[in-house]
GROMACS .gro file of C-alpha atoms in nm:
model
  409
    1MET     CA    1  -0.356  -0.006   3.425
    2SER     CA    2  -0.162  -0.035   3.029
    3ASN     CA    3   0.240  -0.054   3.037
    4LEU     CA    4   0.130   0.016   2.619
    5SER     CA    5   0.160   0.324   2.481
    6LYS     CA    6  -0.140   0.425   2.375
    7VAL     CA    7  -0.034   0.581   2.070
    8TRP     CA    8  -0.226   0.384   1.866
    9PHE     CA    9  -0.485   0.384   1.718
   10LYS     CA   10  -0.717   0.111   1.748
   11VAL     CA   11  -1.065  -0.019   1.479
   12THR     CA   12  -1.131  -0.233   1.729
   13ASP     CA   13  -1.116  -0.377   2.148
   14LEU     CA   14  -1.007  -0.733   1.943
   15HIS     CA   15  -0.796  -0.904   2.193
   16VAL     CA   16  -0.709  -1.241   1.921
   17ALA     CA   17  -0.548  -1.589   2.017
   18SER     CA   18  -0.487  -1.690   1.653
   19GLY     CA   19  -0.575  -1.629   1.305
   20ARG     CA   20  -0.578  -1.859   1.027
   21GLY     CA   21  -0.637  -1.849   0.663
   22CYS     CA   22  -0.906  -1.481   0.632
   23ARG     CA   23  -1.048  -1.515   1.004
   24VAL     CA   24  -0.914  -1.412   1.372
   25THR     CA   25  -0.988  -1.630   1.663
   26THR     CA   26  -1.016  -1.426   1.979
   27VAL     CA   27  -0.886  -1.548   2.321
   28ASP     CA   28  -1.333  -1.660   2.435
   29GLY     CA   29  -1.279  -1.794   2.092
   30HIS     CA   30  -1.538  -1.564   1.877
   31GLU     CA   31  -1.406  -1.639   1.492
   32TYR     CA   32  -1.449  -1.332   1.313
   33LEU     CA   33  -1.333  -1.238   0.906
   34ASP     CA   34  -1.069  -1.000   0.835
   35PHE     CA   35  -1.085  -0.826   0.566
   36ALA     CA   36  -0.896  -0.592   0.681
   37ALA     CA   37  -0.588  -0.853   0.648
   38GLY     CA   38  -0.340  -0.664   0.882
   39ILE     CA   39  -0.365  -0.301   0.683
   40ALA     CA   40  -0.315  -0.494   0.327
   41VAL     CA   41  -0.009  -0.699   0.516
   42ASN     CA   42  -0.140  -1.041   0.491
   43SER     CA   43  -0.125  -1.115   0.238
   44THR     CA   44  -0.167  -1.465   0.213
   45GLY     CA   45  -0.406  -1.558   0.491
   46HIS     CA   46  -0.250  -1.567   0.853
   47CYS     CA   47  -0.047  -1.798   0.902
   48HIS     CA   48  -0.003  -1.941   0.589
   49PRO     CA   49   0.139  -2.277   0.590
   50LYS     CA   50   0.472  -2.267   0.358
   51VAL     CA   51   0.551  -1.885   0.517
   52THR     CA   52   0.520  -2.017   0.835
   53GLU     CA   53   0.711  -2.352   0.725
   54ALA     CA   54   0.972  -2.066   0.597
   55ILE     CA   55   1.021  -1.888   0.923
   56ALA     CA   56   1.046  -2.205   1.170
   57SER     CA   57   1.329  -2.391   0.922
   58GLN     CA   58   1.495  -2.020   0.829
   59ALA     CA   59   1.478  -1.990   1.257
   60GLU     CA   60   1.704  -2.283   1.323
   61LYS     CA   61   1.965  -2.131   1.170
   62PHE     CA   62   2.000  -1.793   1.134
   63ILE     CA   63   1.720  -1.502   1.338
   64HIS     CA   64   1.945  -1.165   1.287
   65ALA     CA   65   2.265  -1.190   1.049
   66GLN     CA   66   2.341  -0.843   0.965
   67ALA     CA   67   2.397  -0.713   0.607
   68ASN     CA   68   2.726  -0.561   0.704
   69VAL     CA   69   2.906  -0.765   0.926
   70TYR     CA   70   2.816  -1.063   0.682
   71THR     CA   71   2.634  -1.207   0.360
   72HIS     CA   72   2.293  -1.504   0.415
   73ASP     CA   73   2.222  -1.684   0.085
   74LEU     CA   74   1.904  -1.548   0.125
   75LEU     CA   75   1.961  -1.165  -0.014
   76GLU     CA   76   2.043  -1.254  -0.332
   77THR     CA   77   1.769  -1.565  -0.356
   78LEU     CA   78   1.508  -1.305  -0.240
   79ALA     CA   79   1.695  -1.041  -0.494
   80GLY     CA   80   1.650  -1.204  -0.780
   81LYS     CA   81   1.306  -1.332  -0.706
   82LEU     CA   82   1.220  -0.956  -0.660
   83ASP     CA   83   1.400  -0.872  -1.071
   84ALA     CA   84   1.139  -1.187  -1.200
   85ILE     CA   85   0.852  -0.977  -1.065
   86THR     CA   86   0.909  -0.641  -1.061
   87PRO     CA   87   0.903  -0.466  -1.375
   88GLU     CA   88   1.171  -0.476  -1.683
   89SER     CA   89   1.343  -0.095  -1.540
   90ILE     CA   90   1.393  -0.205  -1.208
   91ASP     CA   91   1.691  -0.478  -1.135
   92THR     CA   92   1.847  -0.346  -0.774
   93PHE     CA   93   1.707  -0.411  -0.459
   94PHE     CA   94   1.745  -0.237  -0.114
   95PHE     CA   95   1.569  -0.395   0.175
   96ALA     CA   96   1.428  -0.190   0.540
   97ASN     CA   97   1.173  -0.335   0.771
   98SER     CA   98   0.857  -0.063   0.676
   99GLY     CA   99   0.729   0.126   0.494
  100ALA     CA  100   0.844   0.450   0.606
  101GLU     CA  101   1.162   0.343   0.589
  102ILE     CA  102   1.125   0.277   0.223
  103THR     CA  103   0.945   0.559   0.046
  104GLU     CA  104   1.210   0.792   0.264
  105ALA     CA  105   1.542   0.565   0.085
  106ALA     CA  106   1.353   0.702  -0.190
  107VAL     CA  107   1.405   1.021  -0.154
  108LYS     CA  108   1.769   0.985  -0.059
  109LEU     CA  109   1.876   0.768  -0.353
  110ALA     CA  110   1.700   1.020  -0.588
  111LYS     CA  111   1.846   1.319  -0.401
  112GLN     CA  112   2.189   1.143  -0.445
  113ALA     CA  113   2.142   1.037  -0.802
  114THR     CA  114   1.985   1.349  -0.920
  115LYS     CA  115   2.168   1.586  -0.658
  116ARG     CA  116   1.812   1.794  -0.655
  117PRO     CA  117   1.630   1.947  -0.359
  118ASN     CA  118   1.294   1.916  -0.368
  119THR     CA  119   1.011   1.681  -0.397
  120ILE     CA  120   0.692   1.702  -0.543
  121VAL     CA  121   0.425   1.484  -0.399
  122PHE     CA  122   0.006   1.445  -0.459
  123GLN     CA  123  -0.274   1.528  -0.258
  124GLY     CA  124  -0.424   1.254  -0.067
  125SER     CA  125  -0.082   1.083  -0.048
  126PHE     CA  126   0.034   0.801   0.214
  127HIS     CA  127   0.372   0.742   0.230
  128GLY     CA  128   0.408   0.720   0.597
  129ARG     CA  129   0.501   0.877   0.923
  130THR     CA  130   0.823   0.886   1.080
  131HIS     CA  131   0.956   1.277   0.982
  132LEU     CA  132   1.017   1.328   0.604
  133ALA     CA  133   0.745   1.043   0.519
  134MET     CA  134   0.509   1.283   0.697
  135SER     CA  135   0.609   1.564   0.510
  136MET     CA  136   0.497   1.334   0.203
  137THR     CA  137   0.174   1.254   0.373
  138THR     CA  138  -0.122   1.436   0.268
  139SER     CA  139  -0.425   1.229   0.398
  140LYS     CA  140  -0.467   1.343   0.662
  141THR     CA  141  -0.393   1.598   0.858
  142VAL     CA  142  -0.409   1.401   1.161
  143TYR     CA  143  -0.064   1.197   1.044
  144ARG     CA  144   0.094   1.550   1.111
  145ALA     CA  145  -0.031   1.818   1.365
  146GLY     CA  146   0.188   1.884   1.604
  147HIS     CA  147   0.555   1.705   1.475
  148ALA     CA  148   0.624   2.102   1.317
  149PRO     CA  149   0.823   2.216   1.195
  150LEU     CA  150   0.844   1.932   0.902
  151PRO     CA  151   1.135   1.786   0.667
  152SER     CA  152   1.145   2.187   0.307
  153GLY     CA  153   1.143   2.058  -0.033
  154VAL     CA  154   0.806   1.892  -0.015
  155TYR     CA  155   0.585   2.037  -0.263
  156VAL     CA  156   0.238   1.850  -0.381
  157SER     CA  157   0.007   1.881  -0.638
  158PRO     CA  158  -0.420   1.717  -0.715
  159PHE     CA  159  -0.472   1.478  -0.704
  160PRO     CA  160  -0.777   1.349  -1.023
  161ASP     CA  161  -1.116   1.346  -0.829
  162PRO     CA  162  -1.257   1.010  -0.932
  163LEU     CA  163  -1.667   1.177  -0.835
  164ALA     CA  164  -1.534   1.423  -1.080
  165SER     CA  165  -1.867   1.316  -1.368
  166ASP     CA  166  -1.577   1.482  -1.644
  167GLN     CA  167  -1.261   1.185  -1.624
  168GLU     CA  168  -1.047   1.376  -1.868
  169ALA     CA  169  -1.124   1.694  -1.748
  170THR     CA  170  -1.055   1.666  -1.405
  171VAL     CA  171  -0.681   1.462  -1.534
  172SER     CA  172  -0.603   1.731  -1.781
  173ALA     CA  173  -0.619   1.987  -1.466
  174SER     CA  174  -0.459   1.847  -1.260
  175LEU     CA  175  -0.129   1.754  -1.543
  176ARG     CA  176  -0.167   2.177  -1.504
  177ALA     CA  177  -0.169   2.227  -1.213
  178PHE     CA  178   0.163   1.981  -1.167
  179ASP     CA  179   0.266   2.212  -1.485
  180ARG     CA  180   0.218   2.533  -1.294
  181LEU     CA  181   0.410   2.401  -0.960
  182LEU     CA  182   0.709   2.315  -1.182
  183ALA     CA  183   0.727   2.700  -1.289
  184THR     CA  184   0.601   2.803  -0.967
  185GLN     CA  185   0.751   2.671  -0.679
  186THR     CA  186   0.944   2.421  -0.796
  187ALA     CA  187   1.200   2.418  -1.090
  188PRO     CA  188   1.201   2.149  -1.255
  189SER     CA  189   1.616   2.197  -1.209
  190GLU     CA  190   1.552   2.177  -0.830
  191THR     CA  191   1.314   1.891  -0.818
  192ALA     CA  192   1.482   1.543  -0.733
  193CYS     CA  193   1.142   1.340  -0.763
  194VAL     CA  194   0.734   1.270  -0.831
  195ILE     CA  195   0.650   1.048  -0.574
  196LEU     CA  196   0.321   0.911  -0.631
  197GLU     CA  197   0.095   0.591  -0.538
  198PRO     CA  198  -0.025   0.435  -0.842
  199VAL     CA  199  -0.406   0.352  -0.604
  200LEU     CA  200  -0.425   0.601  -0.462
  201GLY     CA  201  -0.432   0.406   0.024
  202GLU     CA  202  -0.514   0.620   0.339
  203GLY     CA  203  -0.683   0.855   0.070
  204GLY     CA  204  -0.967   0.679  -0.023
  205TYR     CA  205  -0.825   0.392  -0.328
  206ILE     CA  206  -0.892   0.593  -0.561
  207PRO     CA  207  -0.721   0.465  -0.836
  208ALA     CA  208  -0.431   0.700  -1.113
  209PRO     CA  209  -0.621   0.719  -1.397
  210GLN     CA  210  -0.457   0.588  -1.703
  211ALA     CA  211  -0.348   0.912  -1.859
  212PHE     CA  212  -0.274   1.154  -1.537
  213VAL     CA  213  -0.002   0.863  -1.480
  214GLU     CA  214   0.140   0.883  -1.808
  215GLY     CA  215   0.166   1.250  -1.807
  216ILE     CA  216   0.322   1.338  -1.544
  217ILE     CA  217   0.587   1.043  -1.614
  218GLU     CA  218   0.590   1.163  -1.942
  219ARG     CA  219   0.701   1.535  -1.773
  220CYS     CA  220   1.022   1.342  -1.562
  221ARG     CA  221   1.118   1.232  -1.858
  222GLU     CA  222   1.125   1.548  -2.042
  223HIS     CA  223   1.282   1.739  -1.694
  224GLY     CA  224   1.543   1.445  -1.649
  225ILE     CA  225   1.319   1.434  -1.258
  226LEU     CA  226   1.277   1.105  -1.139
  227PHE     CA  227   0.960   0.867  -1.108
  228ILE     CA  228   0.887   0.632  -0.764
  229ALA     CA  229   0.597   0.390  -0.789
  230ASP     CA  230   0.462   0.412  -0.380
  231GLU     CA  231   0.316   0.048  -0.436
  232VAL     CA  232   0.383  -0.009  -0.011
  233GLN     CA  233   0.014  -0.142  -0.018
  234SER     CA  234  -0.073  -0.083  -0.376
  235GLY     CA  235   0.251  -0.403  -0.457
  236PHE     CA  236   0.220  -0.791  -0.495
  237GLY     CA  237  -0.090  -0.851  -0.592
  238ARG     CA  238  -0.362  -0.669  -0.464
  239THR     CA  239  -0.466  -0.468  -0.732
  240GLY     CA  240  -0.464  -0.893  -0.952
  241GLU     CA  241  -0.119  -0.760  -1.099
  242TRP     CA  242   0.220  -0.780  -0.929
  243PHE     CA  243   0.240  -0.437  -0.889
  244ALA     CA  244  -0.061  -0.176  -0.994
  245VAL     CA  245   0.143  -0.048  -1.240
  246ASP     CA  246   0.194  -0.353  -1.441
  247ARG     CA  247  -0.179  -0.227  -1.491
  248LEU     CA  248  -0.059   0.091  -1.589
  249GLY     CA  249   0.183  -0.089  -1.796
  250VAL     CA  250   0.468   0.157  -1.745
  251GLU     CA  251   0.796   0.184  -1.610
  252PRO     CA  252   0.901   0.347  -1.211
  253ASP     CA  253   1.305   0.489  -1.169
  254ILE     CA  254   1.254   0.366  -0.802
  255ILE     CA  255   0.965   0.114  -0.639
  256CYS     CA  256   0.813   0.124  -0.323
  257MET     CA  257   0.766  -0.212  -0.137
  258ALA     CA  258   0.599  -0.342   0.198
  259LYS     CA  259   0.336  -0.438   0.337
  260GLY     CA  260   0.225  -0.742   0.198
  261ILE     CA  261   0.589  -0.840   0.030
  262ALA     CA  262   0.610  -1.091   0.395
  263SER     CA  263   0.254  -1.244   0.457
  264GLY     CA  264   0.315  -0.981   0.751
  265PHE     CA  265   0.685  -0.988   0.843
  266PRO     CA  266   0.845  -0.685   0.866
  267LEU     CA  267   0.973  -0.635   0.548
  268SER     CA  268   1.015  -0.421   0.263
  269ALA     CA  269   1.211  -0.326  -0.093
  270LEU     CA  270   1.308  -0.038  -0.321
  271GLY     CA  271   1.343  -0.122  -0.615
  272THR     CA  272   1.594   0.050  -0.877
  273ARG     CA  273   1.794   0.008  -1.136
  274ARG     CA  274   2.156  -0.092  -1.151
  275GLU     CA  275   2.252   0.259  -1.316
  276LEU     CA  276   2.055   0.515  -1.033
  277ASP     CA  277   2.169   0.232  -0.690
  278ASP     CA  278   2.582   0.334  -0.843
  279LEU     CA  279   2.484   0.689  -0.766
  280TRP     CA  280   2.431   0.598  -0.374
  281PRO     CA  281   2.753   0.625  -0.233
  282THR     CA  282   2.852   0.310  -0.018
  283GLY     CA  283   2.796   0.360   0.342
  284SER     CA  284   2.591   0.637   0.300
  285HIS     CA  285   2.321   0.454   0.322
  286GLY     CA  286   2.122   0.136   0.568
  287GLY     CA  287   1.925  -0.005   0.895
  288THR     CA  288   2.070  -0.312   1.106
  289TYR     CA  289   1.777  -0.558   1.077
  290GLY     CA  290   1.726  -0.475   0.680
  291GLY     CA  291   1.710  -0.812   0.519
  292ASN     CA  292   1.652  -1.014   0.838
  293PRO     CA  293   1.730  -1.423   0.745
  294ILE     CA  294   1.313  -1.493   0.910
  295GLY     CA  295   1.177  -1.240   0.650
  296CYS     CA  296   1.396  -1.273   0.383
  297ALA     CA  297   1.250  -1.651   0.428
  298ALA     CA  298   0.856  -1.529   0.458
  299ALA     CA  299   0.911  -1.303   0.168
  300ILE     CA  300   1.032  -1.601  -0.091
  301ALA     CA  301   0.732  -1.807   0.107
  302THR     CA  302   0.552  -1.559  -0.051
  303ILE     CA  303   0.599  -1.459  -0.355
  304ASP     CA  304   0.626  -1.894  -0.431
  305VAL     CA  305   0.189  -1.913  -0.348
  306MET     CA  306   0.237  -1.626  -0.489
  307SER     CA  307   0.341  -1.792  -0.842
  308GLU     CA  308   0.121  -2.089  -0.771
  309PRO     CA  309  -0.116  -2.162  -1.077
  310GLY     CA  310  -0.456  -1.976  -1.057
  311PHE     CA  311  -0.377  -1.703  -0.758
  312MET     CA  312  -0.372  -1.354  -1.000
  313ASP     CA  313  -0.692  -1.525  -1.137
  314ASN     CA  314  -0.868  -1.545  -0.769
  315VAL     CA  315  -0.713  -1.244  -0.694
  316ARG     CA  316  -0.903  -1.082  -0.992
  317ALA     CA  317  -1.164  -1.302  -1.005
  318ARG     CA  318  -1.267  -1.241  -0.641
  319GLY     CA  319  -1.241  -0.919  -0.678
  320THR     CA  320  -1.544  -0.856  -0.925
  321GLN     CA  321  -1.691  -1.065  -0.664
  322LEU     CA  322  -1.644  -0.800  -0.484
  323ARG     CA  323  -1.734  -0.516  -0.670
  324ASP     CA  324  -2.073  -0.636  -0.804
  325GLY     CA  325  -2.236  -0.772  -0.496
  326LEU     CA  326  -2.099  -0.413  -0.365
  327SER     CA  327  -2.259  -0.248  -0.674
  328GLU     CA  328  -2.569  -0.436  -0.656
  329LEU     CA  329  -2.619  -0.278  -0.317
  330LYS     CA  330  -2.566   0.130  -0.410
  331GLU     CA  331  -2.826   0.033  -0.669
  332LEU     CA  332  -3.087  -0.055  -0.280
  333HIS     CA  333  -2.920   0.208  -0.117
  334PRO     CA  334  -2.788   0.631  -0.273
  335GLU     CA  335  -2.606   0.719   0.111
  336LEU     CA  336  -2.323   0.447  -0.142
  337ARG     CA  337  -2.097   0.690  -0.391
  338GLN     CA  338  -1.935   0.499  -0.575
  339VAL     CA  339  -1.778   0.165  -0.539
  340ARG     CA  340  -1.457   0.145  -0.708
  341GLY     CA  341  -1.017  -0.014  -0.735
  342PRO     CA  342  -0.866  -0.318  -0.922
  343GLY     CA  343  -0.873  -0.654  -0.768
  344LEU     CA  344  -0.897  -0.590  -0.401
  345MET     CA  345  -0.851  -0.324  -0.341
  346VAL     CA  346  -1.173  -0.174  -0.316
  347ALA     CA  347  -1.344   0.102  -0.168
  348ALA     CA  348  -1.742   0.185  -0.113
  349SER     CA  349  -1.708   0.511  -0.095
  350PHE     CA  350  -2.027   0.695   0.174
  351GLU     CA  351  -2.202   0.997   0.093
  352ASP     CA  352  -2.214   1.108   0.468
  353SER     CA  353  -1.894   1.001   0.693
  354SER     CA  354  -2.099   0.992   0.921
  355ARG     CA  355  -2.288   0.681   0.853
  356VAL     CA  356  -1.916   0.502   0.855
  357GLY     CA  357  -1.872   0.456   1.146
  358PRO     CA  358  -2.214   0.249   1.229
  359VAL     CA  359  -2.205   0.014   0.948
  360LEU     CA  360  -1.843  -0.082   1.062
  361GLU     CA  361  -1.927  -0.118   1.433
  362HIS     CA  362  -2.279  -0.363   1.322
  363CYS     CA  363  -2.037  -0.520   1.104
  364LEU     CA  364  -1.764  -0.652   1.349
  365ARG     CA  365  -2.040  -0.673   1.617
  366GLU     CA  366  -2.372  -0.840   1.475
  367GLY     CA  367  -2.151  -0.977   1.166
  368ARG     CA  368  -1.830  -1.021   1.309
  369LEU     CA  369  -1.664  -0.911   0.999
  370ILE     CA  370  -1.365  -0.644   1.046
  371LEU     CA  371  -1.318  -0.380   0.808
  372MET     CA  372  -1.182   0.029   0.817
  373ASN     CA  373  -1.223   0.309   0.697
  374ALA     CA  374  -0.984   0.530   0.478
  375GLY     CA  375  -1.018   0.854   0.337
  376THR     CA  376  -0.989   1.234   0.408
  377ALA     CA  377  -1.302   1.298   0.522
  378GLY     CA  378  -1.270   0.852   0.685
  379ASN     CA  379  -1.628   0.840   0.438
  380ILE     CA  380  -1.467   0.456   0.226
  381VAL     CA  381  -1.507   0.180   0.346
  382ARG     CA  382  -1.166  -0.035   0.192
  383TRP     CA  383  -1.201  -0.419   0.181
  384MET     CA  384  -0.863  -0.532   0.081
  385PRO     CA  385  -0.872  -0.873   0.230
  386PRO     CA  386  -0.643  -1.161   0.208
  387LEU     CA  387  -0.526  -1.262  -0.191
  388ILE     CA  388  -0.665  -1.610  -0.076
  389VAL     CA  389  -1.001  -1.531  -0.026
  390THR     CA  390  -1.281  -1.738  -0.129
  391SER     CA  391  -1.632  -1.686  -0.305
  392GLY     CA  392  -1.802  -1.790   0.000
  393GLU     CA  393  -1.627  -1.611   0.200
  394ILE     CA  394  -1.659  -1.275  -0.005
  395ASP     CA  395  -2.055  -1.304   0.001
  396GLU     CA  396  -2.018  -1.368   0.368
  397ALA     CA  397  -1.897  -1.054   0.362
  398VAL     CA  398  -2.118  -0.851   0.142
  399GLY     CA  399  -2.374  -0.959   0.304
  400ALA     CA  400  -2.334  -0.884   0.661
  401PHE     CA  401  -2.234  -0.548   0.492
  402ALA     CA  402  -2.623  -0.498   0.352
  403ALA     CA  403  -2.708  -0.643   0.660
  404ALA     CA  404  -2.540  -0.277   0.802
  405LEU     CA  405  -2.651  -0.146   0.519
  406LYS     CA  406  -3.078  -0.184   0.665
  407ALA     CA  407  -2.942  -0.178   1.045
  408THR     CA  408  -2.818   0.171   0.987
  409ALA     CA  409  -3.009   0.326   0.795
   0.00000   0.00000   0.00000
């Protein structure tokens, strides 16, 4: 009998011994191509030598140097690295351990800065599973069921339908619904912030249309509402840019970072501008492990690796290769409705969710390829390989997926 909790859902039953690059090896010696990447976390792959070297070196100096008690050198170094890659509006940083922690921190800051109580999120969003983050998560009821009552003051607005034939119309309808929400449920004077994933993650890898994001930000600016970009999953090169908002050319008031920031070491960051951070009373937020020196070392090494010439070019090129390969399969398999997503944050959308399970199982057992689903109905296969993935590995993965489509037809 296991002493482990059963609350974790399991994508596979693999018992792994090691990982290198885009592959993991099981205890019985079988190798698998990992296109789940720790749920878009292993940005530089498993055990990148520069990241592991940075972790090992730091572990000999400090494992834990608590930020309230004293200041270690890597806090400011990492903040400087983040300042160089985040949008121009962002210059001040707070560190924690997970995405949920950082989305909650963002809302706490917004409430302190505006002295307003309410938050607007969007249908299909995922912002975490802690209590406030759960109330902001609308991608699946399983994340919320059985935990009510959830914190109040969270309002849900529609997100544009990626399958709508008239994209301009679905954006307009979503913006009108947002205006209606401000007029009927949460007055602008009571709304602290809007938190948006520029690409929905658990909700189905759906990119937010440019006009929609611009319309939301325009309304935020008009009413003094803070705009929070939740880049926990879409950040750190996942979309082919440092952050998805870079592709949109917009400036958030607050940005949430985690997942790929430290190549798998637990670390998250909130970025904002100094004038907002100054409104956060000293001592009103914190955390025992935030800014852990080993995590900072891993993040600095990760940023250095991703800053190397050609790194982002590879992400964009491999993303194009992946979408092209999946689009060719879509022509042969009409049950595939849509291939979408920037960079290496790619979705293959199925007409029928019942098909997804057998396809993923065939990929795992026969193709030795690890993939995951997404979407409210579970009808999305999401592709999130390590950002160091090669052309040959993309071809191998698409080939395994093609074989699964044929075998499960």
